[in-house]
């Protein structure tokens, strides 16, 4: 790897950028995948591994505004010498980002084409680079349900794979009535094709699962917030059932209309604790469930000072067509609100599925429909 930034630009090009000592960006190289993608595919995510292979996937979520012209997806990598290795996944669509640990890449698919009509299965993959190309370590089936959720835009799982240390990995399914958290044991990078995992349990079904939110009003189109306290893992999930829409400039939606209104959403911000047991199976349990939470934001945890930051509206005013937005700090241990500060009014302050970011100076940033908001102690910019 020669650059330290990657930018996806357009459906079939990767621009690799280098940052100079004076913090200026310049193009290191651009890689054209047109011959692989043709007119029916587009790049979705890219990630380098430790030896310099550039991993990539094709796909997208039709409900998120992508024009999905292909019923197949590809996962592959480009070696440092320019060799390209690929694995084509037929009648499957990759809809989210990949995750990587110790040379193993994790991705999952939803059903595509005829397979997407009615109750279907999705698949969760662990793959690695090998002398024979993309090597599959495991392929797990999960419940992809019967279709898109109300407020969702993924046909299969709506969350990117979430690494839990070096041992477990979490996703969610798309079960019809109530989606579930699924926790699997990670695979390991194996140089011997005959030995693909470090234990008999890796890739042998989920080690624990638990329903998320409330029956009949459950959807999840984000990644989990995760934390490890040296003993157990904790995950926070945001319910997006019946979230109105994603705002795209090219859709020319009126900025202050009902697309901002979250009042019909299924409620729920939930913390799940994942507890490995010395003599027994992994235990998954709900630590708390904030029934008042209605937002598209993925929360952000400050491991230094403790709060869980999230972005909310005043729901009573939203019902009247007045959109007032707040940054909110919540107690990580209980899910209760600690404080809130108003960031602005109107649809231009809709976070549009974006998440708060904590800067090195302790200020909070969040992207909104018409710009960015910066929040520091005693100030909102």
GROMACS .gro file of C-alpha atoms in nm:
model
  381
    1UNK     CA    1   0.000   0.000   0.000
    2UNK     CA    2   0.146   0.336  -0.104
    3UNK     CA    3  -0.134   0.577  -0.015
    4UNK     CA    4  -0.302   0.639   0.317
    5UNK     CA    5  -0.651   0.729   0.195
    6UNK     CA    6  -0.900   0.555  -0.033
    7UNK     CA    7  -1.190   0.724  -0.209
    8UNK     CA    8  -1.453   0.549  -0.415
    9UNK     CA    9  -1.556   0.772  -0.702
   10UNK     CA   10  -1.829   0.673  -0.942
   11UNK     CA   11  -1.945   0.317  -1.003
   12UNK     CA   12  -1.622   0.165  -1.134
   13UNK     CA   13  -1.317   0.371  -1.027
   14UNK     CA   14  -1.104   0.373  -0.712
   15UNK     CA   15  -0.890   0.679  -0.650
   16UNK     CA   16  -0.608   0.622  -0.401
   17UNK     CA   17  -0.493   0.940  -0.232
   18UNK     CA   18  -0.173   1.024  -0.045
   19UNK     CA   19  -0.157   1.277   0.236
   20UNK     CA   20   0.155   1.491   0.243
   21UNK     CA   21   0.332   1.631   0.549
   22UNK     CA   22   0.149   1.963   0.504
   23UNK     CA   23  -0.185   1.776   0.506
   24UNK     CA   24  -0.253   1.816   0.135
   25UNK     CA   25  -0.404   1.529  -0.064
   26UNK     CA   26  -0.278   1.418  -0.402
   27UNK     CA   27  -0.383   1.129  -0.627
   28UNK     CA   28  -0.144   0.838  -0.592
   29UNK     CA   29  -0.320   0.618  -0.849
   30UNK     CA   30  -0.659   0.547  -0.997
   31UNK     CA   31  -0.778   0.193  -1.064
   32UNK     CA   32  -1.039   0.125  -1.330
   33UNK     CA   33  -1.268  -0.176  -1.281
   34UNK     CA   34  -1.481  -0.114  -1.592
   35UNK     CA   35  -1.371  -0.438  -1.759
   36UNK     CA   36  -1.489  -0.637  -1.456
   37UNK     CA   37  -1.809  -0.447  -1.387
   38UNK     CA   38  -1.929  -0.370  -1.738
   39UNK     CA   39  -2.262  -0.187  -1.735
   40UNK     CA   40  -2.433  -0.409  -1.478
   41UNK     CA   41  -2.222  -0.371  -1.164
   42UNK     CA   42  -2.074  -0.109  -0.936
   43UNK     CA   43  -1.815  -0.094  -0.662
   44UNK     CA   44  -1.949  -0.093  -0.309
   45UNK     CA   45  -1.660  -0.111  -0.060
   46UNK     CA   46  -1.280  -0.139  -0.055
   47UNK     CA   47  -1.029  -0.225   0.216
   48UNK     CA   48  -0.656  -0.308   0.232
   49UNK     CA   49  -0.530  -0.612   0.420
   50UNK     CA   50  -0.197  -0.629   0.607
   51UNK     CA   51   0.001  -0.759   0.307
   52UNK     CA   52  -0.124  -0.492   0.066
   53UNK     CA   53  -0.407  -0.674  -0.111
   54UNK     CA   54  -0.684  -0.429  -0.200
   55UNK     CA   55  -1.014  -0.606  -0.129
   56UNK     CA   56  -1.330  -0.489  -0.303
   57UNK     CA   57  -1.695  -0.583  -0.340
   58UNK     CA   58  -1.963  -0.500  -0.593
   59UNK     CA   59  -2.331  -0.455  -0.511
   60UNK     CA   60  -2.552  -0.197  -0.341
   61UNK     CA   61  -2.894  -0.152  -0.179
   62UNK     CA   62  -3.176  -0.072  -0.419
   63UNK     CA   63  -3.378   0.083  -0.139
   64UNK     CA   64  -3.096   0.330  -0.071
   65UNK     CA   65  -3.104   0.482  -0.418
   66UNK     CA   66  -2.859   0.250  -0.596
   67UNK     CA   67  -2.957   0.128  -0.939
   68UNK     CA   68  -2.891  -0.245  -0.907
   69UNK     CA   69  -2.867  -0.379  -1.261
   70UNK     CA   70  -2.704  -0.713  -1.177
   71UNK     CA   71  -2.840  -1.007  -0.978
   72UNK     CA   72  -2.485  -1.121  -0.894
   73UNK     CA   73  -2.215  -0.974  -0.671
   74UNK     CA   74  -1.837  -1.009  -0.662
   75UNK     CA   75  -1.587  -1.015  -0.379
   76UNK     CA   76  -1.221  -1.006  -0.470
   77UNK     CA   77  -0.882  -0.846  -0.425
   78UNK     CA   78  -0.607  -0.678  -0.623
   79UNK     CA   79  -0.255  -0.791  -0.527
   80UNK     CA   80   0.035  -0.543  -0.497
   81UNK     CA   81   0.165  -0.662  -0.836
   82UNK     CA   82  -0.172  -0.595  -1.003
   83UNK     CA   83  -0.315  -0.949  -1.017
   84UNK     CA   84  -0.690  -0.955  -0.966
   85UNK     CA   85  -0.868  -1.246  -0.797
   86UNK     CA   86  -1.248  -1.267  -0.775
   87UNK     CA   87  -1.531  -1.480  -0.641
   88UNK     CA   88  -1.871  -1.433  -0.810
   89UNK     CA   89  -2.177  -1.483  -0.589
   90UNK     CA   90  -2.469  -1.571  -0.815
   91UNK     CA   91  -2.823  -1.452  -0.732
   92UNK     CA   92  -2.685  -1.269  -0.428
   93UNK     CA   93  -2.632  -0.899  -0.364
   94UNK     CA   94  -2.377  -0.753  -0.122
   95UNK     CA   95  -2.552  -0.455   0.037
   96UNK     CA   96  -2.313  -0.338   0.310
   97UNK     CA   97  -1.946  -0.288   0.388
   98UNK     CA   98  -1.702  -0.566   0.462
   99UNK     CA   99  -1.504  -0.628   0.783
  100UNK     CA  100  -1.153  -0.769   0.817
  101UNK     CA  101  -0.941  -0.923   1.092
  102UNK     CA  102  -0.608  -1.104   1.065
  103UNK     CA  103  -0.636  -1.153   0.690
  104UNK     CA  104  -0.994  -1.283   0.697
  105UNK     CA  105  -1.262  -1.079   0.518
  106UNK     CA  106  -1.627  -1.098   0.626
  107UNK     CA  107  -1.922  -1.010   0.401
  108UNK     CA  108  -2.283  -1.107   0.374
  109UNK     CA  109  -2.538  -1.110   0.097
  110UNK     CA  110  -2.910  -1.072   0.049
  111UNK     CA  111  -3.118  -1.260  -0.210
  112UNK     CA  112  -3.136  -1.112  -0.561
  113UNK     CA  113  -3.340  -1.173  -0.875
  114UNK     CA  114  -3.606  -1.442  -0.846
  115UNK     CA  115  -3.461  -1.549  -0.512
  116UNK     CA  116  -3.564  -1.213  -0.364
  117UNK     CA  117  -3.935  -1.280  -0.418
  118UNK     CA  118  -4.081  -1.422  -0.100
  119UNK     CA  119  -3.917  -1.592   0.199
  120UNK     CA  120  -3.547  -1.639   0.128
  121UNK     CA  121  -3.208  -1.703   0.283
  122UNK     CA  122  -2.907  -1.476   0.288
  123UNK     CA  123  -2.546  -1.584   0.335
  124UNK     CA  124  -2.260  -1.476   0.559
  125UNK     CA  125  -1.908  -1.538   0.421
  126UNK     CA  126  -1.559  -1.555   0.566
  127UNK     CA  127  -1.293  -1.552   0.292
  128UNK     CA  128  -0.918  -1.500   0.260
  129UNK     CA  129  -0.651  -1.460  -0.006
  130UNK     CA  130  -0.471  -1.779  -0.107
  131UNK     CA  131  -0.246  -1.912  -0.381
  132UNK     CA  132  -0.565  -2.027  -0.555
  133UNK     CA  133  -0.743  -1.692  -0.531
  134UNK     CA  134  -1.035  -1.611  -0.301
  135UNK     CA  135  -1.070  -1.899  -0.054
  136UNK     CA  136  -1.399  -1.949   0.134
  137UNK     CA  137  -1.348  -2.035   0.502
  138UNK     CA  138  -1.717  -2.057   0.585
  139UNK     CA  139  -2.056  -1.978   0.432
  140UNK     CA  140  -2.337  -1.940   0.686
  141UNK     CA  141  -2.707  -1.916   0.601
  142UNK     CA  142  -2.934  -1.666   0.778
  143UNK     CA  143  -3.303  -1.568   0.757
  144UNK     CA  144  -3.343  -1.292   0.496
  145UNK     CA  145  -3.720  -1.268   0.538
  146UNK     CA  146  -3.976  -1.196   0.267
  147UNK     CA  147  -3.878  -0.848   0.151
  148UNK     CA  148  -3.770  -0.497   0.243
  149UNK     CA  149  -3.876  -0.371   0.584
  150UNK     CA  150  -4.091  -0.058   0.607
  151UNK     CA  151  -3.821   0.205   0.651
  152UNK     CA  152  -3.545  -0.032   0.543
  153UNK     CA  153  -3.348  -0.043   0.221
  154UNK     CA  154  -3.162  -0.377   0.236
  155UNK     CA  155  -3.316  -0.700   0.107
  156UNK     CA  156  -3.101  -0.899   0.347
  157UNK     CA  157  -2.919  -0.792   0.661
  158UNK     CA  158  -2.897  -0.414   0.699
  159UNK     CA  159  -2.586  -0.405   0.918
  160UNK     CA  160  -2.221  -0.431   0.826
  161UNK     CA  161  -2.035  -0.714   1.005
  162UNK     CA  162  -1.918  -0.597   1.348
  163UNK     CA  163  -1.599  -0.746   1.491
  164UNK     CA  164  -1.605  -0.830   1.862
  165UNK     CA  165  -1.236  -0.842   1.944
  166UNK     CA  166  -1.053  -1.133   1.784
  167UNK     CA  167  -1.303  -1.401   1.877
  168UNK     CA  168  -1.658  -1.314   1.765
  169UNK     CA  169  -1.840  -1.123   1.493
  170UNK     CA  170  -2.198  -0.989   1.497
  171UNK     CA  171  -2.460  -0.929   1.228
  172UNK     CA  172  -2.839  -0.914   1.224
  173UNK     CA  173  -3.084  -1.110   1.012
  174UNK     CA  174  -3.396  -0.986   0.831
  175UNK     CA  175  -3.662  -1.208   0.988
  176UNK     CA  176  -4.011  -1.087   0.900
  177UNK     CA  177  -4.169  -1.010   1.237
  178UNK     CA  178  -3.862  -0.920   1.441
  179UNK     CA  179  -3.497  -0.900   1.335
  180UNK     CA  180  -3.237  -1.082   1.543
  181UNK     CA  181  -2.881  -1.018   1.652
  182UNK     CA  182  -2.661  -1.312   1.547
  183UNK     CA  183  -2.313  -1.368   1.693
  184UNK     CA  184  -2.067  -1.604   1.521
  185UNK     CA  185  -1.720  -1.725   1.606
  186UNK     CA  186  -1.455  -1.572   1.381
  187UNK     CA  187  -1.245  -1.777   1.142
  188UNK     CA  188  -0.865  -1.746   1.124
  189UNK     CA  189  -0.630  -1.681   0.834
  190UNK     CA  190  -0.507  -2.025   0.732
  191UNK     CA  191  -0.217  -2.081   0.492
  192UNK     CA  192  -0.310  -2.447   0.466
  193UNK     CA  193  -0.625  -2.488   0.250
  194UNK     CA  194  -0.703  -2.812   0.432
  195UNK     CA  195  -0.721  -2.631   0.770
  196UNK     CA  196  -0.963  -2.344   0.739
  197UNK     CA  197  -1.049  -2.254   1.099
  198UNK     CA  198  -0.895  -2.259   1.445
  199UNK     CA  199  -1.181  -2.450   1.607
  200UNK     CA  200  -1.476  -2.673   1.529
  201UNK     CA  201  -1.720  -2.395   1.616
  202UNK     CA  202  -1.607  -2.129   1.367
  203UNK     CA  203  -1.863  -2.109   1.089
  204UNK     CA  204  -2.087  -2.372   1.252
  205UNK     CA  205  -2.389  -2.153   1.320
  206UNK     CA  206  -2.438  -1.861   1.554
  207UNK     CA  207  -2.309  -1.900   1.909
  208UNK     CA  208  -2.590  -1.680   2.042
  209UNK     CA  209  -2.886  -1.481   1.910
  210UNK     CA  210  -3.150  -1.248   2.051
  211UNK     CA  211  -3.452  -1.060   1.903
  212UNK     CA  212  -3.414  -0.683   1.860
  213UNK     CA  213  -3.671  -0.416   1.947
  214UNK     CA  214  -4.045  -0.497   1.942
  215UNK     CA  215  -4.243  -0.757   1.750
  216UNK     CA  216  -4.395  -0.613   1.431
  217UNK     CA  217  -4.196  -0.286   1.447
  218UNK     CA  218  -3.837  -0.402   1.406
  219UNK     CA  219  -3.582  -0.300   1.142
  220UNK     CA  220  -3.211  -0.219   1.150
  221UNK     CA  221  -3.018  -0.041   0.872
  222UNK     CA  222  -2.697   0.053   1.050
  223UNK     CA  223  -2.393  -0.097   1.212
  224UNK     CA  224  -2.376  -0.171   1.582
  225UNK     CA  225  -2.196   0.043   1.836
  226UNK     CA  226  -1.963  -0.200   2.014
  227UNK     CA  227  -1.739  -0.191   2.321
  228UNK     CA  228  -1.527  -0.441   2.516
  229UNK     CA  229  -1.472  -0.386   2.891
  230UNK     CA  230  -1.196  -0.651   2.919
  231UNK     CA  231  -1.454  -0.911   3.020
  232UNK     CA  232  -1.770  -0.885   2.807
  233UNK     CA  233  -1.878  -0.725   2.481
  234UNK     CA  234  -2.163  -0.476   2.448
  235UNK     CA  235  -2.356  -0.378   2.134
  236UNK     CA  236  -2.604  -0.094   2.079
  237UNK     CA  237  -2.859  -0.118   1.795
  238UNK     CA  238  -3.089   0.155   1.655
  239UNK     CA  239  -3.440   0.072   1.533
  240UNK     CA  240  -3.520   0.236   1.197
  241UNK     CA  241  -3.862   0.079   1.135
  242UNK     CA  242  -4.076   0.320   0.926
  243UNK     CA  243  -3.806   0.584   0.902
  244UNK     CA  244  -3.945   0.814   0.627
  245UNK     CA  245  -3.668   0.817   0.362
  246UNK     CA  246  -3.308   0.897   0.280
  247UNK     CA  247  -3.264   1.247   0.141
  248UNK     CA  248  -3.084   1.268  -0.194
  249UNK     CA  249  -3.024   1.604  -0.361
  250UNK     CA  250  -3.118   1.459  -0.699
  251UNK     CA  251  -3.464   1.363  -0.570
  252UNK     CA  252  -3.546   1.731  -0.512
  253UNK     CA  253  -3.745   1.659  -0.197
  254UNK     CA  254  -3.881   1.970  -0.023
  255UNK     CA  255  -3.637   2.027   0.261
  256UNK     CA  256  -3.902   2.103   0.526
  257UNK     CA  257  -4.167   1.840   0.449
  258UNK     CA  258  -4.274   1.511   0.606
  259UNK     CA  259  -3.960   1.321   0.503
  260UNK     CA  260  -3.808   1.467   0.823
  261UNK     CA  261  -4.082   1.334   1.052
  262UNK     CA  262  -3.985   1.027   1.261
  263UNK     CA  263  -4.298   1.010   1.476
  264UNK     CA  264  -4.435   0.694   1.309
  265UNK     CA  265  -4.109   0.505   1.362
  266UNK     CA  266  -4.079   0.192   1.566
  267UNK     CA  267  -3.917   0.294   1.893
  268UNK     CA  268  -3.602   0.155   2.035
  269UNK     CA  269  -3.237   0.199   2.113
  270UNK     CA  270  -3.115  -0.127   2.264
  271UNK     CA  271  -2.796  -0.239   2.437
  272UNK     CA  272  -2.717  -0.611   2.422
  273UNK     CA  273  -2.441  -0.765   2.632
  274UNK     CA  274  -2.249  -1.059   2.483
  275UNK     CA  275  -2.087  -1.261   2.761
  276UNK     CA  276  -1.851  -1.552   2.688
  277UNK     CA  277  -1.886  -1.828   2.949
  278UNK     CA  278  -1.598  -2.036   3.086
  279UNK     CA  279  -1.801  -2.357   3.093
  280UNK     CA  280  -2.093  -2.311   2.858
  281UNK     CA  281  -2.234  -2.128   2.555
  282UNK     CA  282  -2.202  -1.755   2.492
  283UNK     CA  283  -2.481  -1.559   2.663
  284UNK     CA  284  -2.667  -1.273   2.489
  285UNK     CA  285  -2.896  -1.054   2.700
  286UNK     CA  286  -3.066  -0.713   2.678
  287UNK     CA  287  -2.898  -0.468   2.918
  288UNK     CA  288  -3.145  -0.185   2.850
  289UNK     CA  289  -3.404  -0.077   2.595
  290UNK     CA  290  -3.479   0.294   2.550
  291UNK     CA  291  -3.840   0.286   2.430
  292UNK     CA  292  -3.850   0.663   2.363
  293UNK     CA  293  -3.570   0.665   2.105
  294UNK     CA  294  -3.666   0.742   1.743
  295UNK     CA  295  -3.374   0.835   1.519
  296UNK     CA  296  -3.180   0.728   1.211
  297UNK     CA  297  -2.848   0.815   1.376
  298UNK     CA  298  -2.593   0.553   1.478
  299UNK     CA  299  -2.486   0.647   1.829
  300UNK     CA  300  -2.121   0.718   1.918
  301UNK     CA  301  -1.960   0.613   2.246
  302UNK     CA  302  -1.690   0.818   2.417
  303UNK     CA  303  -1.473   0.559   2.592
  304UNK     CA  304  -1.278   0.842   2.761
  305UNK     CA  305  -1.564   1.034   2.925
  306UNK     CA  306  -1.844   0.777   2.909
  307UNK     CA  307  -2.149   0.926   2.731
  308UNK     CA  308  -2.326   0.766   2.436
  309UNK     CA  309  -2.397   1.049   2.190
  310UNK     CA  310  -2.698   1.047   1.959
  311UNK     CA  311  -2.901   1.287   1.743
  312UNK     CA  312  -3.274   1.341   1.799
  313UNK     CA  313  -3.576   1.555   1.718
  314UNK     CA  314  -3.846   1.701   1.942
  315UNK     CA  315  -4.119   1.451   1.849
  316UNK     CA  316  -4.413   1.667   1.960
  317UNK     CA  317  -4.299   1.958   1.743
  318UNK     CA  318  -4.224   1.722   1.452
  319UNK     CA  319  -4.585   1.604   1.458
  320UNK     CA  320  -4.685   1.968   1.401
  321UNK     CA  321  -4.442   2.008   1.109
  322UNK     CA  322  -4.172   2.193   1.305
  323UNK     CA  323  -3.836   2.014   1.296
  324UNK     CA  324  -3.605   2.092   1.590
  325UNK     CA  325  -3.284   1.890   1.628
  326UNK     CA  326  -3.070   1.806   1.930
  327UNK     CA  327  -2.744   1.637   2.014
  328UNK     CA  328  -2.813   1.415   2.314
  329UNK     CA  329  -2.579   1.251   2.565
  330UNK     CA  330  -2.700   0.923   2.718
  331UNK     CA  331  -2.578   0.707   3.004
  332UNK     CA  332  -2.396   0.404   2.860
  333UNK     CA  333  -2.490   0.186   3.158
  334UNK     CA  334  -2.864   0.268   3.171
  335UNK     CA  335  -2.964   0.423   2.835
  336UNK     CA  336  -3.112   0.727   3.011
  337UNK     CA  337  -3.070   1.081   2.877
  338UNK     CA  338  -2.810   1.295   3.059
  339UNK     CA  339  -2.828   1.622   2.862
  340UNK     CA  340  -2.925   1.766   2.525
  341UNK     CA  341  -2.834   2.075   2.323
  342UNK     CA  342  -3.029   2.216   2.027
  343UNK     CA  343  -2.835   2.220   1.700
  344UNK     CA  344  -3.088   2.388   1.469
  345UNK     CA  345  -3.434   2.391   1.314
  346UNK     CA  346  -3.567   2.281   0.977
  347UNK     CA  347  -3.502   1.995   0.739
  348UNK     CA  348  -3.152   2.121   0.664
  349UNK     CA  349  -3.047   1.989   1.006
  350UNK     CA  350  -3.172   1.634   0.936
  351UNK     CA  351  -2.876   1.400   0.997
  352UNK     CA  352  -2.997   1.176   0.713
  353UNK     CA  353  -2.866   0.848   0.865
  354UNK     CA  354  -2.529   1.003   0.961
  355UNK     CA  355  -2.360   0.950   1.297
  356UNK     CA  356  -2.189   1.186   1.544
  357UNK     CA  357  -1.808   1.191   1.530
  358UNK     CA  358  -1.581   1.285   1.821
  359UNK     CA  359  -1.283   1.500   1.714
  360UNK     CA  360  -0.941   1.488   1.888
  361UNK     CA  361  -1.021   1.818   2.064
  362UNK     CA  362  -1.337   1.669   2.218
  363UNK     CA  363  -1.583   1.850   1.991
  364UNK     CA  364  -1.870   1.661   1.828
  365UNK     CA  365  -1.937   1.678   1.454
  366UNK     CA  366  -2.232   1.547   1.255
  367UNK     CA  367  -2.315   1.573   0.884
  368UNK     CA  368  -2.663   1.706   0.808
  369UNK     CA  369  -2.865   1.751   0.490
  370UNK     CA  370  -2.728   2.099   0.417
  371UNK     CA  371  -2.383   2.094   0.577
  372UNK     CA  372  -2.218   1.994   0.904
  373UNK     CA  373  -2.275   2.082   1.269
  374UNK     CA  374  -1.993   2.121   1.522
  375UNK     CA  375  -2.064   2.112   1.896
  376UNK     CA  376  -1.805   2.207   2.157
  377UNK     CA  377  -1.835   2.282   2.528
  378UNK     CA  378  -2.050   2.593   2.551
  379UNK     CA  379  -2.092   2.637   2.176
  380UNK     CA  380  -2.270   2.511   1.863
  381UNK     CA  381  -2.116   2.603   1.526
   0.00000   0.00000   0.00000
